Amino acid sequence: MKGALVGCGFFAQNQLHAWSEIEGVEIVALCDRDEDRLTQTGEAFGIARRYTDAAQMLAEGGFDFVDIATTVGTHRPLVELAAQHDLHVICQKPFAPTLRDARAMAQAVEATGKTFAIHENFRWQSALRHVIEEVRSGVIGTPFFGRVSFRSGYDVFSGQPYLAEGERFIIEDLGIHILDVARALFGDVDRITATTRRINPAIRGEDVATMLLAHSGGASSVVDCSYATQRVLETFPETLLEIDGTGGTLTLDAGYRLRVHTAEGTTQTELDPPLLSWAERPWHNIQESVLIFQRDFIAALREGRAPETAAADNLKTFALVEAAYLSAREGRTIAPDTL
Ligand code: NAD
Ligand code: 89V
């Protein structure tokens, strides 16, 4: 299976390392409109076909899928371009600038019959995945309450300066992952209520968001995100969990420590993710999840099924992002289905 990648920036390096670990997959062409980045990345990964223009790369073809790793403003034109060339597509989160764009993108690829996945990797972090499987297997019965929490004071702006510049920040960039984890754990959402704050005066968007979700299956969850929290134990980039079910409770605490308490007793499991050869702490859990997500995409193509974070599914996560901003802006509860 051959792929091409557009956008050789900060995060694409992880994607390229991960592709090089997946058997039977080769990235044969690269594109970035920044020539220096293109050359550095091409040299680092030994990829000879290099383009500064995605249209030219796609016109020349020779690959089955395109992996779009640019920032959100270019996602729609690049996905539509890929659809014009009948390619399978992966597009980084956030899906699009607006829900309207995201729906148009999903329709464009759907019309070709090709596979379209959003690079939504947090639900593939091995510790979170372990908990998702435990919850789905019914170990703690039916969940009725969950807290999905990401609080940190880590400087994300030095690696990703654009995060300080956008009108929207934490829900669009990080909350999107945490809302998706809440969906993976507790199912789709009927209603969401959100508040936001900006604490860091040096950035434009909100850096704190607190959201209450009413899930269709009956569970309530609190999804709380902050990049303004100075913790004694800095937990970046861990997502912490507290789940109450009809048959027990479960917590995923700092340091990837899982505790499950049921009538049979309490178990404790250490879920520290492996440090892949190309990974570094503290990003290693995210880096591992990139590999696991990309493996799911390739397995889905080979098995003729939809990837778990197919565009059709991720539209529901993206609708929650839009609903959260609307809720915070207007001070009311929003049903994402009505957007
Ligand atoms: P970046 O700015 O470092 O890199 C983006 C690259 O894309 C740049 O080199 C830029 O020149 C190039 N580019 C932009 N438009 C282009 C176009 N039309 N044609 C060719 N090249 C183009 O950004 P980043 O930090 O790597 O983030 C990229 C995406 O990855 C964002 O959507 C971000 O939200 C996402 N991201 C995801 C995760 C995750 O865990 N899933 C983590 C970090 C970033
Ligand atoms: O995973 C991400 O999307 C990153 C970060 C962890 C910094 O939010 O942008």
GROMACS .gro file of C-alpha atoms and ligand atoms in nm:
model
  392
    1MET     CA    1   0.000   0.000   0.000
    2LYS     CA    2   0.145   0.337  -0.100
    3GLY     CA    3   0.071   0.674   0.053
    4ALA     CA    4   0.153   1.042   0.011
    5LEU     CA    5   0.170   1.293   0.296
    6VAL     CA    6   0.088   1.665   0.286
    7GLY     CA    7   0.230   1.893   0.558
    8CYS     CA    8   0.577   1.810   0.694
    9GLY     CA    9   0.546   2.006   1.020
   10PHE     CA   10   0.569   1.940   1.392
   11PHE     CA   11   0.330   1.647   1.417
   12ALA     CA   12   0.380   1.486   1.076
   13GLN     CA   13   0.720   1.363   1.193
   14ASN     CA   14   0.537   1.124   1.428
   15GLN     CA   15   0.309   1.009   1.148
   16LEU     CA   16   0.606   0.937   0.922
   17HIS     CA   17   0.786   0.739   1.195
   18ALA     CA   18   0.467   0.542   1.252
   19TRP     CA   19   0.419   0.471   0.880
   20SER     CA   20   0.774   0.335   0.864
   21GLU     CA   21   0.677   0.077   1.130
   22ILE     CA   22   0.370  -0.055   0.948
   23GLU     CA   23   0.444  -0.357   0.735
   24GLY     CA   24   0.344  -0.335   0.369
   25VAL     CA   25   0.299   0.044   0.375
   26GLU     CA   26   0.530   0.297   0.213
   27ILE     CA   27   0.506   0.675   0.195
   28VAL     CA   28   0.628   0.747  -0.158
   29ALA     CA   29   0.568   1.122  -0.190
   30LEU     CA   30   0.577   1.427   0.036
   31CYS     CA   31   0.438   1.777   0.003
   32ASP     CA   32   0.496   2.097   0.198
   33ARG     CA   33   0.478   2.449   0.069
   34ASP     CA   34   0.777   2.530   0.292
   35GLU     CA   35   1.077   2.404   0.094
   36ASP     CA   36   1.312   2.377   0.393
   37ARG     CA   37   1.072   2.158   0.588
   38LEU     CA   38   1.007   1.951   0.278
   39THR     CA   39   1.377   1.890   0.219
   40GLN     CA   40   1.456   1.816   0.585
   41THR     CA   41   1.169   1.570   0.613
   42GLY     CA   42   1.241   1.407   0.277
   43GLU     CA   43   1.604   1.355   0.377
   44ALA     CA   44   1.518   1.230   0.726
   45PHE     CA   45   1.277   0.967   0.596
   46GLY     CA   46   1.447   0.889   0.263
   47ILE     CA   47   1.152   1.000   0.050
   48ALA     CA   48   1.264   1.123  -0.293
   49ARG     CA   49   0.941   1.248  -0.453
   50ARG     CA   50   0.890   1.595  -0.304
   51TYR     CA   51   0.641   1.867  -0.400
   52THR     CA   52   0.557   2.217  -0.286
   53ASP     CA   53   0.218   2.192  -0.458
   54ALA     CA   54  -0.030   1.927  -0.346
   55ALA     CA   55  -0.228   1.954  -0.673
   56GLN     CA   56   0.081   1.858  -0.871
   57MET     CA   57   0.164   1.568  -0.639
   58LEU     CA   58  -0.189   1.430  -0.663
   59ALA     CA   59  -0.199   1.478  -1.040
   60GLU     CA   60   0.117   1.268  -1.076
   61GLY     CA   61  -0.033   1.001  -0.845
   62GLY     CA   62   0.121   0.660  -0.784
   63PHE     CA   63  -0.030   0.607  -0.437
   64ASP     CA   64  -0.348   0.469  -0.278
   65PHE     CA   65  -0.404   0.715   0.006
   66VAL     CA   66  -0.315   1.065   0.113
   67ASP     CA   67  -0.236   1.159   0.473
   68ILE     CA   68  -0.318   1.528   0.538
   69ALA     CA   69  -0.113   1.668   0.827
   70THR     CA   70  -0.162   2.041   0.773
   71THR     CA   71  -0.340   2.278   1.012
   72VAL     CA   72  -0.717   2.317   0.996
   73GLY     CA   73  -0.748   2.603   0.744
   74THR     CA   74  -0.629   2.385   0.455
   75HIS     CA   75  -0.816   2.065   0.541
   76ARG     CA   76  -1.122   2.123   0.321
   77PRO     CA   77  -0.942   2.211  -0.006
   78LEU     CA   78  -0.692   1.928   0.042
   79VAL     CA   79  -0.958   1.667   0.122
   80GLU     CA   80  -1.166   1.778  -0.177
   81LEU     CA   81  -0.856   1.757  -0.396
   82ALA     CA   82  -0.793   1.402  -0.272
   83ALA     CA   83  -1.155   1.313  -0.350
   84GLN     CA   84  -1.113   1.445  -0.706
   85HIS     CA   85  -0.828   1.195  -0.743
   86ASP     CA   86  -1.027   0.901  -0.598
   87LEU     CA   87  -0.791   0.846  -0.306
   88HIS     CA   88  -0.844   0.710   0.042
   89VAL     CA   89  -0.792   0.996   0.286
   90ILE     CA   90  -0.673   1.061   0.639
   91CYS     CA   91  -0.714   1.416   0.765
   92GLN     CA   92  -0.573   1.546   1.092
   93LYS     CA   93  -0.804   1.678   1.359
   94PRO     CA   94  -0.970   1.926   1.394
   95PHE     CA   95  -1.183   1.808   1.102
   96ALA     CA   96  -1.252   2.155   0.959
   97PRO     CA   97  -1.305   2.521   1.051
   98THR     CA   98  -1.685   2.468   1.063
   99LEU     CA   99  -1.937   2.183   1.077
  100ARG     CA  100  -2.061   2.287   0.734
  101ASP     CA  101  -1.711   2.241   0.588
  102ALA     CA  102  -1.673   1.907   0.764
  103ARG     CA  103  -2.002   1.777   0.622
  104ALA     CA  104  -1.907   1.888   0.270
  105MET     CA  105  -1.571   1.710   0.303
  106ALA     CA  106  -1.734   1.389   0.423
  107GLN     CA  107  -1.979   1.400   0.131
  108ALA     CA  108  -1.702   1.464  -0.122
  109VAL     CA  109  -1.510   1.149  -0.022
  110GLU     CA  110  -1.825   0.942   0.035
  111ALA     CA  111  -1.925   1.008  -0.327
  112THR     CA  112  -1.603   0.837  -0.445
  113GLY     CA  113  -1.663   0.525  -0.233
  114LYS     CA  114  -1.317   0.564  -0.079
  115THR     CA  115  -1.231   0.550   0.292
  116PHE     CA  116  -1.205   0.875   0.487
  117ALA     CA  117  -1.072   0.879   0.844
  118ILE     CA  118  -0.996   1.161   1.080
  119HIS     CA  119  -0.661   1.129   1.258
  120GLU     CA  120  -0.826   1.110   1.602
  121ASN     CA  121  -0.568   0.924   1.805
  122PHE     CA  122  -0.642   0.984   2.175
  123ARG     CA  123  -0.895   0.697   2.196
  124TRP     CA  124  -0.608   0.480   2.067
  125GLN     CA  125  -0.368   0.569   2.351
  126SER     CA  126  -0.297   0.229   2.501
  127ALA     CA  127  -0.399   0.320   2.858
  128LEU     CA  128  -0.724   0.484   2.743
  129ARG     CA  129  -0.789   0.197   2.504
  130HIS     CA  130  -0.748  -0.053   2.787
  131VAL     CA  131  -1.013   0.134   2.988
  132ILE     CA  132  -1.247   0.169   2.687
  133GLU     CA  133  -1.232  -0.210   2.637
  134GLU     CA  134  -1.286  -0.274   3.012
  135VAL     CA  135  -1.588  -0.045   3.022
  136ARG     CA  136  -1.733  -0.194   2.702
  137SER     CA  137  -1.686  -0.546   2.845
  138GLY     CA  138  -1.909  -0.453   3.139
  139VAL     CA  139  -1.650  -0.502   3.417
  140ILE     CA  140  -1.805  -0.219   3.623
  141GLY     CA  141  -2.160  -0.276   3.494
  142THR     CA  142  -2.335   0.008   3.316
  143PRO     CA  143  -2.154   0.341   3.359
  144PHE     CA  144  -2.374   0.619   3.497
  145PHE     CA  145  -2.108   0.883   3.568
  146GLY     CA  146  -1.772   0.969   3.413
  147ARG     CA  147  -1.509   1.236   3.449
  148VAL     CA  148  -1.268   1.270   3.159
  149SER     CA  149  -1.007   1.520   3.260
  150PHE     CA  150  -0.703   1.686   3.101
  151ARG     CA  151  -0.541   1.959   3.312
  152SER     CA  152  -0.190   2.087   3.256
  153GLY     CA  153   0.040   2.387   3.257
  154TYR     CA  154   0.269   2.244   2.986
  155ASP     CA  155   0.396   2.492   2.728
  156VAL     CA  156   0.233   2.363   2.410
  157PHE     CA  157   0.287   2.695   2.233
  158SER     CA  158   0.661   2.660   2.172
  159GLY     CA  159   0.612   2.351   1.953
  160GLN     CA  160   0.280   2.464   1.805
  161PRO     CA  161   0.282   2.850   1.795
  162TYR     CA  162  -0.045   2.861   1.599
  163LEU     CA  163  -0.225   2.741   1.913
  164ALA     CA  164  -0.170   3.082   2.072
  165GLU     CA  165  -0.301   3.269   1.769
  166GLY     CA  166  -0.645   3.126   1.692
  167GLU     CA  167  -0.972   3.269   1.817
  168ARG     CA  168  -1.050   2.916   1.939
  169PHE     CA  169  -0.799   2.714   2.135
  170ILE     CA  170  -0.856   2.445   2.392
  171ILE     CA  171  -1.188   2.292   2.285
  172GLU     CA  172  -1.093   2.290   1.917
  173ASP     CA  173  -0.740   2.156   1.968
  174LEU     CA  174  -0.749   1.940   2.280
  175GLY     CA  175  -1.109   1.920   2.398
  176ILE     CA  176  -1.191   1.756   2.066
  177HIS     CA  177  -0.981   1.455   2.173
  178ILE     CA  178  -1.126   1.447   2.523
  179LEU     CA  179  -1.484   1.473   2.395
  180ASP     CA  180  -1.405   1.188   2.156
  181VAL     CA  181  -1.278   0.975   2.446
  182ALA     CA  182  -1.603   1.050   2.633
  183ARG     CA  183  -1.797   0.930   2.327
  184ALA     CA  184  -1.581   0.616   2.304
  185LEU     CA  185  -1.653   0.541   2.671
  186PHE     CA  186  -2.016   0.642   2.714
  187GLY     CA  187  -2.163   0.669   2.363
  188ASP     CA  188  -2.328   0.949   2.171
  189VAL     CA  189  -2.440   1.270   2.334
  190ASP     CA  190  -2.791   1.420   2.350
  191ARG     CA  191  -2.703   1.747   2.524
  192ILE     CA  192  -2.394   1.946   2.619
  193THR     CA  193  -2.343   2.249   2.843
  194ALA     CA  194  -2.008   2.427   2.850
  195THR     CA  195  -1.825   2.716   3.010
  196THR     CA  196  -1.492   2.857   2.890
  197ARG     CA  197  -1.227   3.093   3.026
  198ARG     CA  198  -0.904   3.244   2.906
  199ILE     CA  199  -0.650   3.258   3.189
  200ASN     CA  200  -0.324   3.303   2.996
  201PRO     CA  201  -0.322   3.667   2.872
  202ALA     CA  202  -0.057   3.588   2.609
  203ILE     CA  203  -0.292   3.379   2.393
  204ARG     CA  204  -0.606   3.464   2.196
  205GLY     CA  205  -0.841   3.175   2.259
  206GLU     CA  206  -0.985   3.001   2.563
  207ASP     CA  207  -0.751   2.781   2.766
  208VAL     CA  208  -1.004   2.638   3.013
  209ALA     CA  209  -1.324   2.453   2.928
  210THR     CA  210  -1.565   2.266   3.153
  211MET     CA  211  -1.835   2.060   2.983
  212LEU     CA  212  -2.129   1.853   3.106
  213LEU     CA  213  -2.252   1.584   2.867
  214ALA     CA  214  -2.581   1.392   2.881
  215HIS     CA  215  -2.521   1.068   2.687
  216SER     CA  216  -2.801   0.895   2.497
  217GLY     CA  217  -2.745   0.574   2.697
  218GLY     CA  218  -2.817   0.756   3.026
  219ALA     CA  219  -2.467   0.832   3.158
  220SER     CA  220  -2.360   1.184   3.250
  221SER     CA  221  -2.000   1.289   3.204
  222VAL     CA  222  -1.789   1.587   3.293
  223VAL     CA  223  -1.520   1.668   3.039
  224ASP     CA  224  -1.278   1.923   3.180
  225CYS     CA  225  -0.976   2.065   3.001
  226SER     CA  226  -0.719   2.323   3.106
  227TYR     CA  227  -0.382   2.448   2.991
  228ALA     CA  228  -0.378   2.700   3.277
  229THR     CA  229  -0.334   2.452   3.561
  230GLN     CA  230  -0.002   2.457   3.744
  231ARG     CA  231   0.016   2.110   3.894
  232VAL     CA  232   0.271   1.984   4.143
  233LEU     CA  233   0.282   1.665   3.941
  234GLU     CA  234   0.261   1.782   3.576
  235THR     CA  235   0.054   1.519   3.398
  236PHE     CA  236   0.087   1.636   3.034
  237PRO     CA  237  -0.037   1.473   2.815
  238GLU     CA  238  -0.233   1.229   3.028
  239THR     CA  239  -0.611   1.207   3.028
  240LEU     CA  240  -0.736   1.106   3.372
  241LEU     CA  241  -1.057   0.912   3.425
  242GLU     CA  242  -1.306   0.846   3.701
  243ILE     CA  243  -1.599   0.622   3.612
  244ASP     CA  244  -1.886   0.497   3.827
  245GLY     CA  245  -2.085   0.200   3.703
  246THR     CA  246  -2.372  -0.003   3.841
  247GLY     CA  247  -2.123  -0.280   3.929
  248GLY     CA  248  -1.814  -0.090   4.040
  249THR     CA  249  -1.583   0.204   3.990
  250LEU     CA  250  -1.272   0.267   3.786
  251THR     CA  251  -1.004   0.535   3.796
  252LEU     CA  252  -0.712   0.605   3.565
  253ASP     CA  253  -0.483   0.825   3.774
  254ALA     CA  254  -0.162   1.017   3.709
  255GLY     CA  255   0.119   0.786   3.598
  256TYR     CA  256  -0.121   0.566   3.396
  257ARG     CA  257  -0.236   0.379   3.710
  258LEU     CA  258  -0.565   0.197   3.668
  259ARG     CA  259  -0.770   0.093   3.969
  260VAL     CA  260  -1.086  -0.114   3.929
  261HIS     CA  261  -1.309  -0.172   4.229
  262THR     CA  262  -1.596  -0.422   4.217
  263ALA     CA  263  -1.768  -0.660   4.460
  264GLU     CA  264  -1.485  -0.906   4.387
  265GLY     CA  265  -1.223  -0.665   4.519
  266THR     CA  266  -0.981  -0.401   4.394
  267THR     CA  267  -0.717  -0.444   4.126
  268GLN     CA  268  -0.438  -0.207   4.030
  269THR     CA  269  -0.268  -0.217   3.690
  270GLU     CA  270   0.022  -0.002   3.564
  271LEU     CA  271  -0.052   0.109   3.207
  272ASP     CA  272   0.258   0.321   3.131
  273PRO     CA  273   0.281   0.306   2.750
  274PRO     CA  274   0.594   0.171   2.582
  275LEU     CA  275   0.861   0.418   2.471
  276LEU     CA  276   0.894   0.353   2.097
  277SER     CA  277   1.246   0.390   1.951
  278TRP     CA  278   1.159   0.725   1.791
  279ALA     CA  279   0.943   0.857   2.077
  280GLU     CA  280   1.027   1.080   2.373
  281ARG     CA  281   0.867   1.151   2.708
  282PRO     CA  282   0.622   1.302   2.785
  283TRP     CA  283   0.479   1.271   2.431
  284HIS     CA  284   0.528   0.893   2.413
  285ASN     CA  285   0.165   0.798   2.481
  286ILE     CA  286   0.046   1.027   2.200
  287GLN     CA  287   0.322   0.899   1.971
  288GLU     CA  288   0.227   0.537   2.036
  289SER     CA  289  -0.138   0.619   1.965
  290VAL     CA  290  -0.043   0.758   1.623
  291LEU     CA  291   0.098   0.419   1.529
  292ILE     CA  292  -0.207   0.235   1.663
  293PHE     CA  293  -0.448   0.470   1.484
  294GLN     CA  294  -0.261   0.436   1.153
  295ARG     CA  295  -0.260   0.056   1.193
  296ASP     CA  296  -0.639   0.065   1.235
  297PHE     CA  297  -0.672   0.271   0.916
  298ILE     CA  298  -0.463   0.023   0.714
  299ALA     CA  299  -0.639  -0.278   0.871
  300ALA     CA  300  -0.973  -0.119   0.781
  301LEU     CA  301  -0.866  -0.082   0.415
  302ARG     CA  302  -0.743  -0.440   0.404
  303GLU     CA  303  -1.054  -0.580   0.574
  304GLY     CA  304  -1.301  -0.364   0.380
  305ARG     CA  305  -1.450  -0.208   0.695
  306ALA     CA  306  -1.475   0.148   0.823
  307PRO     CA  307  -1.193   0.270   1.049
  308GLU     CA  308  -1.316   0.345   1.402
  309THR     CA  309  -1.261   0.719   1.357
  310ALA     CA  310  -1.414   0.734   1.008
  311ALA     CA  311  -1.528   1.080   0.904
  312ALA     CA  312  -1.893   0.978   0.950
  313ASP     CA  313  -1.825   0.896   1.315
  314ASN     CA  314  -1.596   1.190   1.377
  315LEU     CA  315  -1.864   1.434   1.257
  316LYS     CA  316  -2.039   1.354   1.586
  317THR     CA  317  -1.729   1.447   1.787
  318PHE     CA  318  -1.687   1.761   1.580
  319ALA     CA  319  -2.053   1.854   1.635
  320LEU     CA  320  -1.980   1.843   2.009
  321VAL     CA  321  -1.698   2.093   1.962
  322GLU     CA  322  -1.931   2.331   1.779
  323ALA     CA  323  -2.205   2.273   2.036
  324ALA     CA  324  -1.965   2.342   2.325
  325TYR     CA  325  -1.862   2.678   2.178
  326LEU     CA  326  -2.225   2.771   2.114
  327SER     CA  327  -2.323   2.667   2.466
  328ALA     CA  328  -2.044   2.872   2.624
  329ARG     CA  329  -2.124   3.173   2.407
  330GLU     CA  330  -2.499   3.172   2.466
  331GLY     CA  331  -2.507   3.026   2.819
  332ARG     CA  332  -2.745   2.743   2.731
  333THR     CA  333  -2.758   2.370   2.681
  334ILE     CA  334  -2.723   2.251   2.320
  335ALA     CA  335  -2.840   1.932   2.150
  336PRO     CA  336  -2.561   1.860   1.897
  337ASP     CA  337  -2.808   1.683   1.666
  338THR     CA  338  -2.981   2.016   1.602
  339LEU     CA  339  -2.670   2.183   1.458
  340NAD     P1  340   0.269   2.273   1.163
  340NAD     O1  341   0.233   2.414   1.136
  340NAD     O2  342   0.394   2.243   1.240
  340NAD     O3  343   0.281   2.192   1.026
  340NAD     C1  344   0.191   2.208   0.920
  340NAD     C2  345   0.272   2.203   0.791
  340NAD     O4  346   0.180   2.202   0.681
  340NAD     C3  347   0.365   2.323   0.770
  340NAD     O5  348   0.496   2.276   0.743
  340NAD     C4  349   0.304   2.397   0.651
  340NAD     O6  350   0.402   2.457   0.568
  340NAD     C5  351   0.233   2.283   0.578
  340NAD     N1  352   0.121   2.325   0.493
  340NAD     C6  353   0.015   2.399   0.529
  340NAD     N2  354  -0.070   2.411   0.425
  340NAD     C7  355  -0.017   2.342   0.322
  340NAD     C8  356  -0.060   2.317   0.189
  340NAD     N3  357  -0.175   2.365   0.141
  340NAD     N4  358   0.019   2.241   0.110
  340NAD     C9  359   0.136   2.192   0.157
  340NAD     N5  360   0.181   2.213   0.283
  340NAD    C10  361   0.106   2.287   0.364
  340NAD     O7  362   0.143   2.207   1.233
  340NAD     P2  363   0.139   2.078   1.327
  340NAD     O8  364   0.162   2.117   1.466
  340NAD     O9  365   0.220   1.970   1.267
  340NAD    O10  366  -0.018   2.042   1.317
  340NAD    C11  367  -0.073   1.989   1.201
  340NAD    C12  368  -0.208   1.928   1.233
  340NAD    O11  369  -0.187   1.823   1.326
  340NAD    C13  370  -0.305   2.026   1.301
  340NAD    O12  371  -0.434   2.007   1.248
  340NAD    C14  372  -0.300   1.987   1.449
  340NAD    O13  373  -0.421   2.010   1.518
  340NAD    C15  374  -0.273   1.840   1.438
  340NAD     N6  375  -0.209   1.781   1.556
  340NAD    C16  376  -0.259   1.664   1.599
  340NAD    C17  377  -0.206   1.603   1.710
  340NAD    C18  378  -0.266   1.472   1.754
  340NAD    O14  379  -0.233   1.419   1.859
  340NAD     N7  380  -0.356   1.414   1.676
  340NAD    C19  381  -0.101   1.663   1.779
  340NAD    C20  382  -0.048   1.782   1.730
  340NAD    C21  383  -0.103   1.842   1.617
  34189V     O1  384  -0.278   1.635   2.062
  34189V     C1  385  -0.293   1.747   2.015
  34189V     O2  386  -0.383   1.768   1.936
  34189V     C2  387  -0.196   1.857   2.053
  34189V     C3  388  -0.193   1.891   2.201
  34189V     C4  389  -0.167   1.772   2.291
  34189V     C5  390  -0.088   1.998   2.227
  34189V     O3  391  -0.317   1.945   2.236
  34189V     O4  392  -0.224   1.971   1.977
   0.00000   0.00000   0.00000
